[in-house]
XYZ file of C-alpha atoms in Angstrom:
694
model
C 19.366 -8.646 14.508
C 18.091 -5.825 12.322
C 20.235 -2.709 12.579
C 18.437 0.550 13.377
C 19.374 4.224 13.429
C 17.501 6.521 15.831
C 17.390 10.208 14.822
C 16.136 12.393 17.649
C 16.159 15.991 18.792
C 16.195 17.728 22.139
C 13.628 20.402 21.360
C 11.348 21.527 18.528
C 12.413 23.649 15.575
C 15.667 21.820 14.779
C 14.843 21.148 11.102
C 15.446 17.478 11.769
C 13.780 16.362 8.544
C 16.922 17.332 6.614
C 18.948 14.908 8.723
C 16.311 12.173 8.541
C 16.191 12.489 4.762
C 19.989 12.519 4.494
C 20.399 9.387 6.620
C 17.630 7.655 4.675
C 19.609 8.406 1.524
C 22.702 6.803 3.086
C 20.797 3.700 4.144
C 19.107 3.306 0.760
C 22.545 3.247 -0.911
C 23.501 0.250 1.187
C 20.448 -1.960 1.060
C 17.186 -2.278 -0.774
C 15.230 -3.184 2.389
C 14.997 -0.070 4.547
C 12.114 0.270 6.983
C 10.816 3.440 8.644
C 9.360 3.601 12.147
C 8.010 6.602 14.048
C 7.157 5.539 17.614
C 4.701 8.402 18.207
C 2.613 10.274 15.652
C 0.353 13.309 15.754
C -3.171 12.963 14.394
C -3.302 12.902 10.602
C -1.108 11.486 7.828
C 2.637 11.182 8.310
C 3.804 13.300 5.373
C 7.454 12.471 5.886
C 6.732 8.750 5.698
C 4.657 9.335 2.563
C 7.632 11.213 1.094
C 10.121 8.474 1.991
C 7.810 5.745 0.727
C 7.422 7.453 -2.652
C 11.021 8.573 -3.096
C 12.675 5.343 -1.986
C 10.016 3.005 -3.390
C 9.314 1.371 -0.056
C 6.814 -1.469 -0.047
C 6.119 -0.925 3.654
C 2.495 -0.629 4.762
C 1.814 2.823 6.270
C 0.016 1.135 9.186
C 3.332 -0.346 10.361
C 5.240 2.928 10.109
C 4.237 4.238 13.549
C 3.644 2.896 17.021
C 0.722 4.946 18.309
C -0.657 8.464 18.345
C 0.346 10.896 21.098
C -3.025 10.983 22.927
C -3.020 7.192 23.194
C 0.572 7.247 24.463
C -0.207 9.941 27.016
C -3.189 7.979 28.334
C -1.195 4.724 28.471
C 1.646 6.470 30.272
C -0.712 7.901 32.886
C -2.539 4.606 33.414
C 0.206 1.959 33.228
C 3.524 3.769 33.306
C 6.532 4.175 31.072
C 7.508 0.488 30.997
C 4.210 -0.518 29.412
C 4.390 2.331 26.920
C 7.913 1.383 25.872
C 6.995 -2.314 25.711
C 4.148 -1.688 23.283
C 6.202 0.675 21.137
C 9.021 -1.874 20.913
C 6.583 -4.647 19.964
C 5.228 -2.524 17.135
C 8.764 -1.702 15.967
C 9.358 -5.387 15.315
C 6.558 -5.433 12.726
C 8.890 -3.301 10.619
C 12.200 -4.865 11.656
C 11.316 -8.396 10.630
C 10.912 -7.319 6.998
C 13.883 -4.931 6.872
C 17.674 -5.045 6.820
C 17.841 -1.686 8.591
C 15.242 0.618 10.164
C 15.316 4.404 10.324
C 13.608 5.436 13.576
C 12.184 8.960 13.743
C 12.182 10.277 17.302
C 9.470 12.373 18.940
C 9.100 16.003 17.888
C 8.602 17.851 21.211
C 5.585 19.697 19.756
C 2.498 19.681 22.025
C 3.121 16.087 23.056
C 2.165 16.272 26.763
C 4.882 13.749 27.576
C 7.194 14.291 30.569
C 10.942 13.754 30.047
C 10.669 13.350 26.291
C 14.449 13.145 25.872
C 14.558 10.296 28.370
C 11.805 8.458 26.500
C 13.712 8.707 23.219
C 16.874 7.433 24.901
C 15.021 4.510 26.503
C 13.433 3.542 23.191
C 16.765 3.719 21.357
C 18.339 1.412 23.933
C 15.461 -1.070 23.826
C 15.602 -1.164 20.022
C 19.375 -1.630 20.034
C 19.638 1.462 17.843
C 22.600 3.752 17.334
C 21.626 7.370 18.008
C 22.143 10.560 16.000
C 20.939 13.545 18.085
C 20.048 16.770 16.257
C 20.434 20.201 17.877
C 18.827 23.319 16.407
C 20.851 26.518 16.171
C 18.354 29.024 14.802
C 19.022 32.598 15.963
C 21.459 31.442 18.648
C 24.990 32.798 19.260
C 27.813 30.331 18.566
C 28.661 29.720 22.228
C 25.052 28.801 23.049
C 24.938 26.385 20.111
C 28.185 24.734 21.188
C 27.014 24.398 24.795
C 23.695 22.887 23.748
C 25.417 20.391 21.460
C 27.775 19.258 24.223
C 24.891 18.961 26.677
C 22.869 16.905 24.194
C 25.726 14.453 23.691
C 26.279 14.094 27.440
C 22.575 13.608 28.116
C 22.173 10.709 25.664
C 25.511 9.161 26.641
C 24.582 9.308 30.332
C 21.361 7.457 29.533
C 23.337 4.605 27.979
C 22.860 5.434 24.308
C 25.405 4.589 21.626
C 25.783 8.029 20.037
C 27.598 7.632 16.685
C 27.425 11.267 15.555
C 25.753 14.550 16.393
C 24.268 17.099 13.994
C 23.868 20.802 14.664
C 21.391 22.245 12.189
C 20.183 25.663 11.056
C 23.098 27.725 12.348
C 23.967 31.120 10.873
C 26.128 30.466 7.778
C 28.812 32.860 9.036
C 29.135 30.862 12.286
C 29.215 27.373 10.788
C 32.979 26.885 10.539
C 33.810 28.225 13.994
C 31.104 26.067 15.625
C 32.298 22.977 13.745
C 35.948 23.528 14.685
C 35.251 24.010 18.390
C 32.888 21.036 18.631
C 35.222 18.682 16.782
C 37.796 19.370 19.477
C 35.368 18.917 22.379
C 33.296 15.858 21.393
C 34.468 12.228 21.093
C 32.160 11.609 18.104
C 31.886 13.465 14.786
C 29.763 16.605 14.907
C 28.389 17.860 11.604
C 27.229 21.474 11.401
C 24.650 22.490 8.771
C 23.960 26.148 7.953
C 20.496 27.648 7.689
C 19.111 27.555 4.143
C 16.219 29.981 3.748
C 14.736 28.065 0.834
C 14.079 25.030 3.052
C 11.907 26.892 5.530
C 10.359 29.178 2.908
C 6.788 28.154 2.032
C 5.876 27.672 -1.604
C 3.235 29.861 -3.215
C 0.945 26.808 -3.305
C 1.364 26.255 0.447
C 0.637 29.926 1.128
C -2.455 29.794 -1.068
C -3.758 26.757 0.784
C -2.983 28.163 4.240
C -4.687 31.497 3.527
C -7.624 30.048 1.611
C -6.592 32.015 -1.468
C -7.904 31.808 -5.013
C -5.451 31.381 -7.883
C -6.254 33.973 -10.557
C -3.188 33.316 -12.706
C -0.285 30.891 -12.673
C 0.624 27.322 -13.464
C 1.877 24.376 -11.406
C 5.539 25.352 -11.794
C 4.834 28.900 -10.674
C 2.916 27.749 -7.622
C 5.859 25.532 -6.666
C 8.172 28.550 -6.301
C 9.574 29.305 -2.859
C 8.580 32.628 -1.270
C 12.006 33.609 0.054
C 10.875 37.049 1.212
C 7.748 39.209 1.446
C 7.557 42.688 -0.037
C 4.465 44.692 0.897
C 3.317 47.138 -1.756
C 2.126 50.556 -0.710
C 4.719 52.954 -2.124
C 4.698 54.567 -5.534
C 5.923 52.316 -8.338
C 9.581 53.512 -8.618
C 10.223 53.075 -4.884
C 8.308 49.807 -4.860
C 10.454 48.327 -7.654
C 13.612 49.192 -5.731
C 12.317 47.153 -2.784
C 11.855 43.911 -4.739
C 14.199 41.034 -3.859
C 14.893 37.765 -5.718
C 12.231 35.170 -4.973
C 10.004 37.545 -3.031
C 6.225 37.302 -2.840
C 4.660 40.685 -3.533
C 1.754 41.429 -1.166
C -0.410 44.334 -2.265
C -4.053 45.425 -2.176
C -5.907 44.091 -5.181
C -6.724 47.553 -6.477
C -3.048 48.485 -7.023
C -2.865 47.393 -10.656
C 0.251 49.509 -11.176
C 2.174 47.450 -8.624
C 0.898 44.171 -10.052
C 1.961 45.056 -13.596
C 5.242 46.580 -12.395
C 6.186 43.515 -10.338
C 5.440 41.141 -13.221
C 7.370 43.327 -15.672
C 10.340 43.233 -13.286
C 10.061 39.441 -13.162
C 10.032 39.185 -16.960
C 13.190 41.268 -17.212
C 14.809 39.266 -14.420
C 15.357 42.330 -12.237
C 14.548 40.503 -10.071
C 12.559 37.277 -10.631
C 9.753 37.083 -8.072
C 7.790 34.184 -6.612
C 4.395 35.718 -7.370
C 1.808 38.294 -6.319
C -0.648 38.028 -3.417
C -3.637 40.380 -3.626
C -5.402 41.345 -0.400
C -8.816 42.889 0.468
C -10.550 40.456 -1.894
C -10.004 43.047 -4.640
C -9.135 41.961 -8.149
C -7.620 43.889 -11.026
C -9.810 44.536 -14.043
C -9.970 41.728 -16.629
C -7.807 43.641 -19.119
C -5.129 44.084 -16.417
C -5.137 40.337 -15.694
C -4.854 39.634 -19.421
C -1.845 41.944 -19.611
C -0.359 40.321 -16.505
C -0.699 36.844 -17.978
C 1.077 37.915 -21.166
C 3.807 39.722 -19.250
C 4.812 36.744 -17.108
C 3.150 33.484 -18.177
C 2.955 30.977 -15.348
C 3.720 33.467 -12.577
C 1.055 33.100 -9.874
C -1.340 35.872 -8.925
C -3.439 34.871 -5.902
C -6.319 36.683 -4.203
C -7.136 36.475 -0.474
C -9.985 38.028 1.495
C -8.080 39.571 4.408
C -6.374 42.927 4.522
C -2.598 43.297 4.501
C -1.915 43.340 8.250
C -3.549 40.034 9.312
C -2.301 38.487 6.068
C 1.242 39.515 6.992
C 0.880 37.961 10.444
C -0.165 34.651 8.907
C 2.611 34.757 6.315
C 5.365 35.260 8.854
C 4.070 32.330 10.907
C 4.208 29.930 7.947
C 7.097 27.515 7.553
C 7.519 24.899 4.898
C 7.991 21.216 5.672
C 9.477 18.610 3.386
C 6.900 16.529 1.579
C 6.402 14.809 -1.758
C 4.841 17.972 -3.211
C 8.114 19.912 -2.833
C 10.684 17.921 -4.850
C 13.086 20.854 -5.242
C 13.270 21.255 -1.475
C 14.182 17.588 -1.194
C 17.137 18.059 -3.525
C 18.163 21.195 -1.626
C 17.982 19.321 1.678
C 20.016 16.396 0.370
C 22.561 18.738 -1.186
C 22.924 20.597 2.123
C 23.371 17.333 4.037
C 25.892 15.900 1.591
C 27.988 19.094 1.475
C 28.430 19.339 5.234
C 28.354 15.720 6.401
C 31.135 13.184 5.860
C 28.674 10.696 4.411
C 31.263 7.938 3.957
C 32.411 8.324 7.563
C 28.868 8.390 8.931
C 27.947 5.343 6.870
C 30.884 3.441 8.380
C 29.906 4.481 11.903
C 26.338 3.312 11.354
C 27.863 -0.003 10.153
C 25.104 -1.229 7.909
C 26.187 -4.340 6.023
C 26.011 -3.700 2.310
C 23.417 -5.804 0.520
C 24.504 -8.168 -2.241
C 21.429 -7.004 -4.167
C 21.732 -3.850 -6.250
C 18.422 -2.039 -6.678
C 17.878 0.715 -9.266
C 17.907 3.378 -6.573
C 21.105 2.025 -5.021
C 22.775 2.165 -8.439
C 21.565 5.714 -9.085
C 22.751 6.854 -5.638
C 26.179 5.339 -6.209
C 26.436 7.236 -9.488
C 25.740 10.570 -7.798
C 28.206 9.845 -5.010
C 30.921 8.798 -7.461
C 30.340 11.882 -9.614
C 30.606 14.166 -6.563
C 33.887 12.603 -5.474
C 35.858 14.392 -8.252
C 33.799 17.250 -9.626
C 33.880 17.740 -13.374
C 32.166 20.209 -15.702
C 29.451 19.042 -18.104
C 28.001 21.200 -20.887
C 24.267 20.981 -21.654
C 23.546 22.432 -25.121
C 19.753 22.447 -24.686
C 19.803 25.258 -22.141
C 16.264 26.540 -22.676
C 14.482 23.183 -22.421
C 12.289 22.713 -19.340
C 13.488 19.192 -18.470
C 17.129 20.135 -18.918
C 16.742 23.160 -16.657
C 14.951 21.124 -14.003
C 17.709 18.513 -14.193
C 20.336 21.255 -13.952
C 18.624 22.507 -10.799
C 18.869 19.026 -9.237
C 22.492 18.557 -10.327
C 23.517 21.885 -8.813
C 21.555 21.406 -5.593
C 23.100 17.956 -5.092
C 26.609 19.134 -6.027
C 26.951 16.403 -8.664
C 29.151 18.442 -11.021
C 29.638 21.915 -12.469
C 27.464 22.912 -15.428
C 27.574 25.100 -18.503
C 24.245 25.769 -20.240
C 24.150 26.918 -23.850
C 21.654 29.485 -25.113
C 20.938 33.191 -25.105
C 21.586 34.100 -21.477
C 18.506 36.214 -20.843
C 16.272 33.548 -22.401
C 17.865 30.786 -20.321
C 17.627 32.685 -17.046
C 14.085 33.891 -17.774
C 12.946 30.328 -18.497
C 14.554 29.200 -15.238
C 12.820 32.025 -13.360
C 9.477 31.104 -14.940
C 10.000 27.522 -13.782
C 10.854 28.782 -10.306
C 14.254 27.086 -10.255
C 17.727 28.297 -9.391
C 20.563 27.882 -11.903
C 22.677 30.638 -10.404
C 25.575 28.218 -9.975
C 25.742 27.394 -13.692
C 27.627 29.225 -16.423
C 25.475 30.316 -19.364
C 27.149 30.743 -22.770
C 25.511 32.025 -25.956
C 27.191 30.464 -29.032
C 25.976 33.364 -31.175
C 27.777 36.057 -29.199
C 30.518 34.141 -27.379
C 34.114 35.238 -28.034
C 34.836 31.516 -28.425
C 32.933 31.471 -31.726
C 35.871 32.703 -33.812
C 38.335 30.334 -32.135
C 36.012 27.368 -32.628
C 35.391 28.286 -36.276
C 39.104 28.309 -37.014
C 39.583 24.958 -35.258
C 36.663 23.322 -37.049
C 37.678 24.678 -40.462
C 41.162 23.245 -40.037
C 39.849 19.891 -38.767
C 37.400 19.559 -41.699
C 39.464 21.198 -44.420
C 39.658 17.846 -46.236
C 35.882 18.071 -46.597
C 36.033 21.574 -48.087
C 35.201 23.432 -44.868
C 36.159 27.108 -44.735
C 36.326 29.511 -41.817
C 33.344 31.408 -43.225
C 31.197 28.266 -43.339
C 32.514 27.069 -39.993
C 31.513 30.374 -38.402
C 27.877 29.358 -38.942
C 28.317 25.665 -38.143
C 29.795 26.278 -34.683
C 26.765 28.298 -33.549
C 24.807 25.039 -33.571
C 24.602 24.227 -29.864
C 25.727 20.602 -30.289
C 28.766 21.599 -32.330
C 29.583 24.396 -29.875
C 29.242 22.081 -26.874
C 31.359 19.392 -28.533
C 34.056 21.962 -29.287
C 34.013 23.066 -25.641
C 34.756 19.467 -24.665
C 37.428 19.090 -27.347
C 39.148 22.303 -26.275
C 39.112 21.414 -22.572
C 36.521 24.013 -21.553
C 34.183 21.238 -20.398
C 34.823 17.624 -19.443
C 31.785 16.116 -21.165
C 28.521 16.874 -22.933
C 24.937 15.624 -22.632
C 22.324 16.430 -25.270
C 19.420 14.834 -27.118
C 16.287 15.757 -25.135
C 15.008 17.596 -28.228
C 17.712 16.719 -30.770
C 18.030 13.468 -32.696
C 20.782 10.993 -31.884
C 22.481 11.883 -35.163
C 22.451 15.607 -34.362
C 23.955 14.896 -30.938
C 26.746 12.502 -31.832
C 27.697 13.570 -35.380
C 29.809 16.489 -34.065
C 31.585 14.069 -31.717
C 32.441 11.742 -34.611
C 33.819 14.692 -36.568
C 35.664 16.514 -33.779
C 36.419 14.278 -30.786
C 36.751 10.977 -32.685
C 37.516 7.534 -31.292
C 40.075 6.904 -28.597
C 43.176 4.795 -29.269
C 42.366 1.105 -29.409
C 38.653 1.619 -30.118
C 37.581 0.549 -33.565
C 34.129 2.118 -33.396
C 31.882 4.196 -31.178
C 29.175 2.107 -29.525
C 26.742 2.333 -26.636
C 25.414 0.512 -23.609
C 22.342 0.726 -21.425
C 22.549 0.020 -17.718
C 19.439 -2.079 -17.106
C 18.508 -1.758 -13.427
C 16.341 -4.750 -12.550
C 14.778 -5.384 -9.168
C 17.864 -7.090 -7.743
C 20.785 -6.455 -10.111
C 22.241 -4.248 -12.817
C 22.956 -5.628 -16.286
C 24.820 -3.922 -19.120
C 23.305 -4.179 -22.622
C 25.324 -3.301 -25.724
C 24.932 -2.068 -28.421
C 21.309 -0.948 -28.449
C 21.566 2.523 -29.995
C 24.381 3.131 -32.502
C 25.601 0.305 -34.784
C 22.918 -1.342 -36.962
C 24.757 -4.516 -38.007
C 28.301 -4.804 -36.658
C 30.636 -7.401 -38.159
C 32.547 -9.866 -35.988
C 35.496 -7.522 -35.359
C 33.166 -4.656 -34.462
C 31.068 -6.905 -32.248
C 34.203 -7.939 -30.375
C 35.168 -4.289 -29.989
C 31.713 -3.522 -28.551
C 32.132 -6.377 -26.068
C 35.545 -5.188 -24.856
C 34.359 -1.584 -24.564
C 31.201 -2.647 -22.728
C 33.214 -4.710 -20.236
C 35.402 -1.682 -19.495
C 32.323 0.539 -19.049
C 30.704 -2.004 -16.731
C 33.836 -2.229 -14.575
C 34.102 1.579 -14.376
C 30.624 1.698 -12.842
C 31.050 -1.131 -10.354
C 29.563 -4.004 -12.379
C 31.878 -7.022 -12.527
C 32.044 -7.885 -16.255
C 31.010 -11.381 -17.325
C 30.295 -11.156 -21.050
C 27.579 -13.091 -22.891
C 27.759 -12.875 -26.707
C 24.092 -13.400 -27.515
C 22.668 -15.434 -30.360
C 19.634 -17.565 -31.109
C 21.605 -20.707 -30.256
C 23.886 -21.767 -27.426
C 27.327 -23.314 -27.758
C 27.702 -25.571 -30.794
C 24.004 -26.286 -31.223
C 23.417 -23.907 -34.134
C 25.030 -22.820 -37.379
C 24.585 -20.169 -40.024
C 26.016 -16.750 -40.835
C 24.473 -14.986 -37.850
C 25.698 -17.576 -35.345
C 29.106 -17.798 -36.985
C 29.525 -14.022 -36.642
C 28.920 -14.240 -32.902
C 31.218 -17.274 -32.564
C 34.022 -15.474 -34.379
C 33.490 -12.306 -32.302
C 33.772 -14.409 -29.122
C 37.081 -15.860 -30.314
C 38.407 -12.367 -31.066
C 37.494 -11.166 -27.563
C 39.341 -14.131 -26.032
C 42.412 -13.431 -28.171
C 42.456 -9.688 -27.421
C 41.511 -9.915 -23.743
C 42.227 -13.347 -22.262
C 41.626 -11.820 -18.817
C 37.914 -11.294 -19.537
C 35.243 -13.904 -18.828
C 33.281 -14.352 -22.065
C 30.843 -16.931 -23.390
C 29.279 -17.213 -26.827
C 27.260 -17.841 -28.747
C 24.697 -18.109 -25.966
C 20.962 -17.543 -25.694
C 19.604 -14.903 -23.324
C 17.974 -17.363 -20.915
C 21.156 -19.421 -20.611
C 23.122 -16.232 -19.995
C 21.088 -14.937 -17.045
C 19.182 -17.886 -15.545
C 21.275 -20.383 -13.526
C 18.798 -23.255 -13.921
C 18.879 -23.001 -17.726
C 22.651 -22.572 -17.720
C 23.039 -25.751 -15.661
C 21.391 -27.679 -18.497
C 22.891 -25.967 -21.547
C 26.410 -24.929 -20.423
C 27.076 -26.494 -17.009
C 30.854 -25.870 -17.115
C 30.680 -22.179 -18.078
C 31.917 -19.407 -15.751
C 29.542 -16.956 -17.445
C 26.334 -18.837 -18.191
C 23.626 -18.041 -15.663
C 25.771 -15.227 -14.209
C 26.297 -12.889 -17.167
C 26.353 -9.157 -16.421
C 27.340 -7.772 -19.839
C 25.052 -8.885 -22.662
C 26.169 -8.143 -26.218
C 23.463 -8.263 -28.867
C 24.304 -9.313 -32.425
C 22.644 -6.305 -34.057
C 20.775 -3.075 -33.311
C 17.375 -4.533 -34.160
C 17.724 -7.244 -31.507
C 19.328 -5.009 -28.908
C 16.993 -2.045 -29.186
C 13.848 -4.150 -29.068
C 15.124 -6.277 -26.195
C 16.059 -3.362 -23.965
C 12.670 -1.743 -24.555
C 10.828 -5.009 -23.933
C 12.663 -5.585 -20.643
C 12.202 -1.947 -19.645
C 8.445 -2.033 -20.170
C 7.528 -5.592 -19.208
C 9.905 -6.087 -16.260
C 9.675 -2.522 -14.943
C 13.436 -2.078 -15.300
C 15.077 1.346 -15.180
C 17.095 1.819 -18.386
C 19.988 4.254 -17.921
C 21.498 5.359 -21.217
C 22.464 5.150 -23.944
C 25.985 5.674 -22.643
C 28.412 6.200 -25.518
C 31.790 4.473 -25.392
C 34.835 4.585 -27.626
C 35.122 8.382 -27.865
C 38.275 10.151 -26.656
C 36.125 12.381 -24.441
C 32.607 11.698 -23.097
C 29.550 12.793 -25.052
C 26.219 11.176 -24.241
C 22.859 11.125 -25.959
C 19.441 11.362 -24.300
C 16.189 9.836 -25.376
C 13.800 12.524 -26.530
C 11.377 11.109 -23.985
C 13.956 11.381 -21.166
C 12.599 12.268 -17.749
C 14.321 14.769 -15.477
C 15.851 11.962 -13.385
C 17.130 10.294 -16.574
C 18.961 13.508 -17.471
C 20.421 13.827 -13.955
C 21.687 10.252 -14.111
C 23.190 10.705 -17.575
C 24.975 13.880 -16.443
C 26.404 11.952 -13.480
C 27.577 9.128 -15.762
C 29.226 11.642 -18.091
C 31.035 13.272 -15.173
C 32.265 9.862 -13.991
C 33.498 8.982 -17.487
C 35.456 12.238 -17.470
C 37.109 11.504 -14.120
C 39.531 9.020 -15.655
C 40.705 11.711 -18.076
C 41.389 14.452 -15.527
C 39.656 17.838 -15.269
C 39.101 20.092 -18.273
C 42.039 22.307 -18.985
C 44.415 20.145 -16.938
């Protein structure tokens, strides 16, 4: 029987989407076949389902994602009773269940539903579906004792109705009350109770959402600016000095359109970072003169300036009534929501209580989720030298929101923070270090001069060299001020890894530095090496790459079965290229008799059981290989790119191996998610070495 998890509230306004998203994340880590079912839906598209479908790459048809709309349910209930309503909703659930390993069920929302005893209906449905239940209780603007009483009552209500409650979540409580509420409830409830604090950025509408809701016209601003959260509203009417004192970080300035002084002043404050604002909303359908708008655009490029027709008072009333909801157009809110859930919920414990059997398939998303969870388990610090690059900053925002690791960004601090403000992202949790002005510069110069004295390096020359962000970041890792480094989004591979060769060097037992890609196929993860560093390794080097790659695979949960690839299999071919692979295979067996290795072997015989049964029927590796070692860079690099593009695989890497401390290179075409994943991998590599400075 398909397992299902029923997330339900007891009233509206509980911010339940955070919990639904968090549980979906848990389920997606366990299996690649997660279904979503909402028994009752309001008229219009289900934006949460659209979000889940896009984020978790569901192949579920939207038509199967809900039972019926509320008016139809209300009419059916009145005409034929609750049994018929439940029967039809259960029948429609099974359209999803038959194609899923587990189903996330989204309970009713208590918002203008016209259904009597809505809590009872949710409980009845959960029981009929055989679902475990996670009730959510909202705590907005309530004193701690009221929140605790409501949570206890919610548990008792669902338990009394026969539900299997596995956990309870109290959401949106005052941050100062979170710990006391959690302590008292843990002592009073027989199931875990997780308490999540209110996060203003989750309920804050974006500038784009405000513009749409008010029918505004965008005069200035780009997509990133419109995606900023309006954390506060500051209404302009005072003289400029008093007005500037009233500005708060992330506020939306609301002012009549004829107050050009306030517009220019607010944007100047944003540019200086004192403080960064979300944007400017002009009322009364008044617009500044063209030369003022030109000045505004140059002062704060990308910052939105929006015009609306109404005056300030009705505009204010509409603004205060707006609340954001999670959807695919607000990716930063998704990361914030997941970070909030993962910080305050024992995800491993909840996963065990839900008891979803782990799939033997490993999808790309499952692999990526496991990386983030493993990185979070022992936080490390990663330095990102390219601190002013848009993609790096966006990735840093995700890493910090998800609590993956601690970060240090390199660059001139004002430039880094201004770029982040222009992008509308929060890097407040990161350290920012300027190599040009850092007191570490002199210390690093002395270290580097001593380390490279045999090459004629002097302290004077080193003083310039160490201001290069890649050298500075590498020296931070070497000196224990960071656990690892990730660079390469705008630097070449050579510029990224040359400092590591010079300063960090290879670890004991490693003959060379090499690399692997984790190739995430539809149903498994393969490890390819070496596809990025060594052009034409000899037999000894090829063996070293194989041993290193097996260790890397094992560290990331991939059981190593090594295929030493060639254009022939077994003894069928000869020649220098095949002989190199054959010799490398023998060296691996001599050095590591505990490893499963086969070679020379062709790619199809390595990964396809039917071919292996013909060519190498007695092999423990053929047809089941997980670590594929290419004979040279030309073969490896072209193969990984061919598989990536033609098979739709996700290629994670290159991950460098063989260094004493982790430094990893990015593709210059790396996407934000690629950078996040590489940072997580770097943090995991550092975990085996202990924290920086230890």
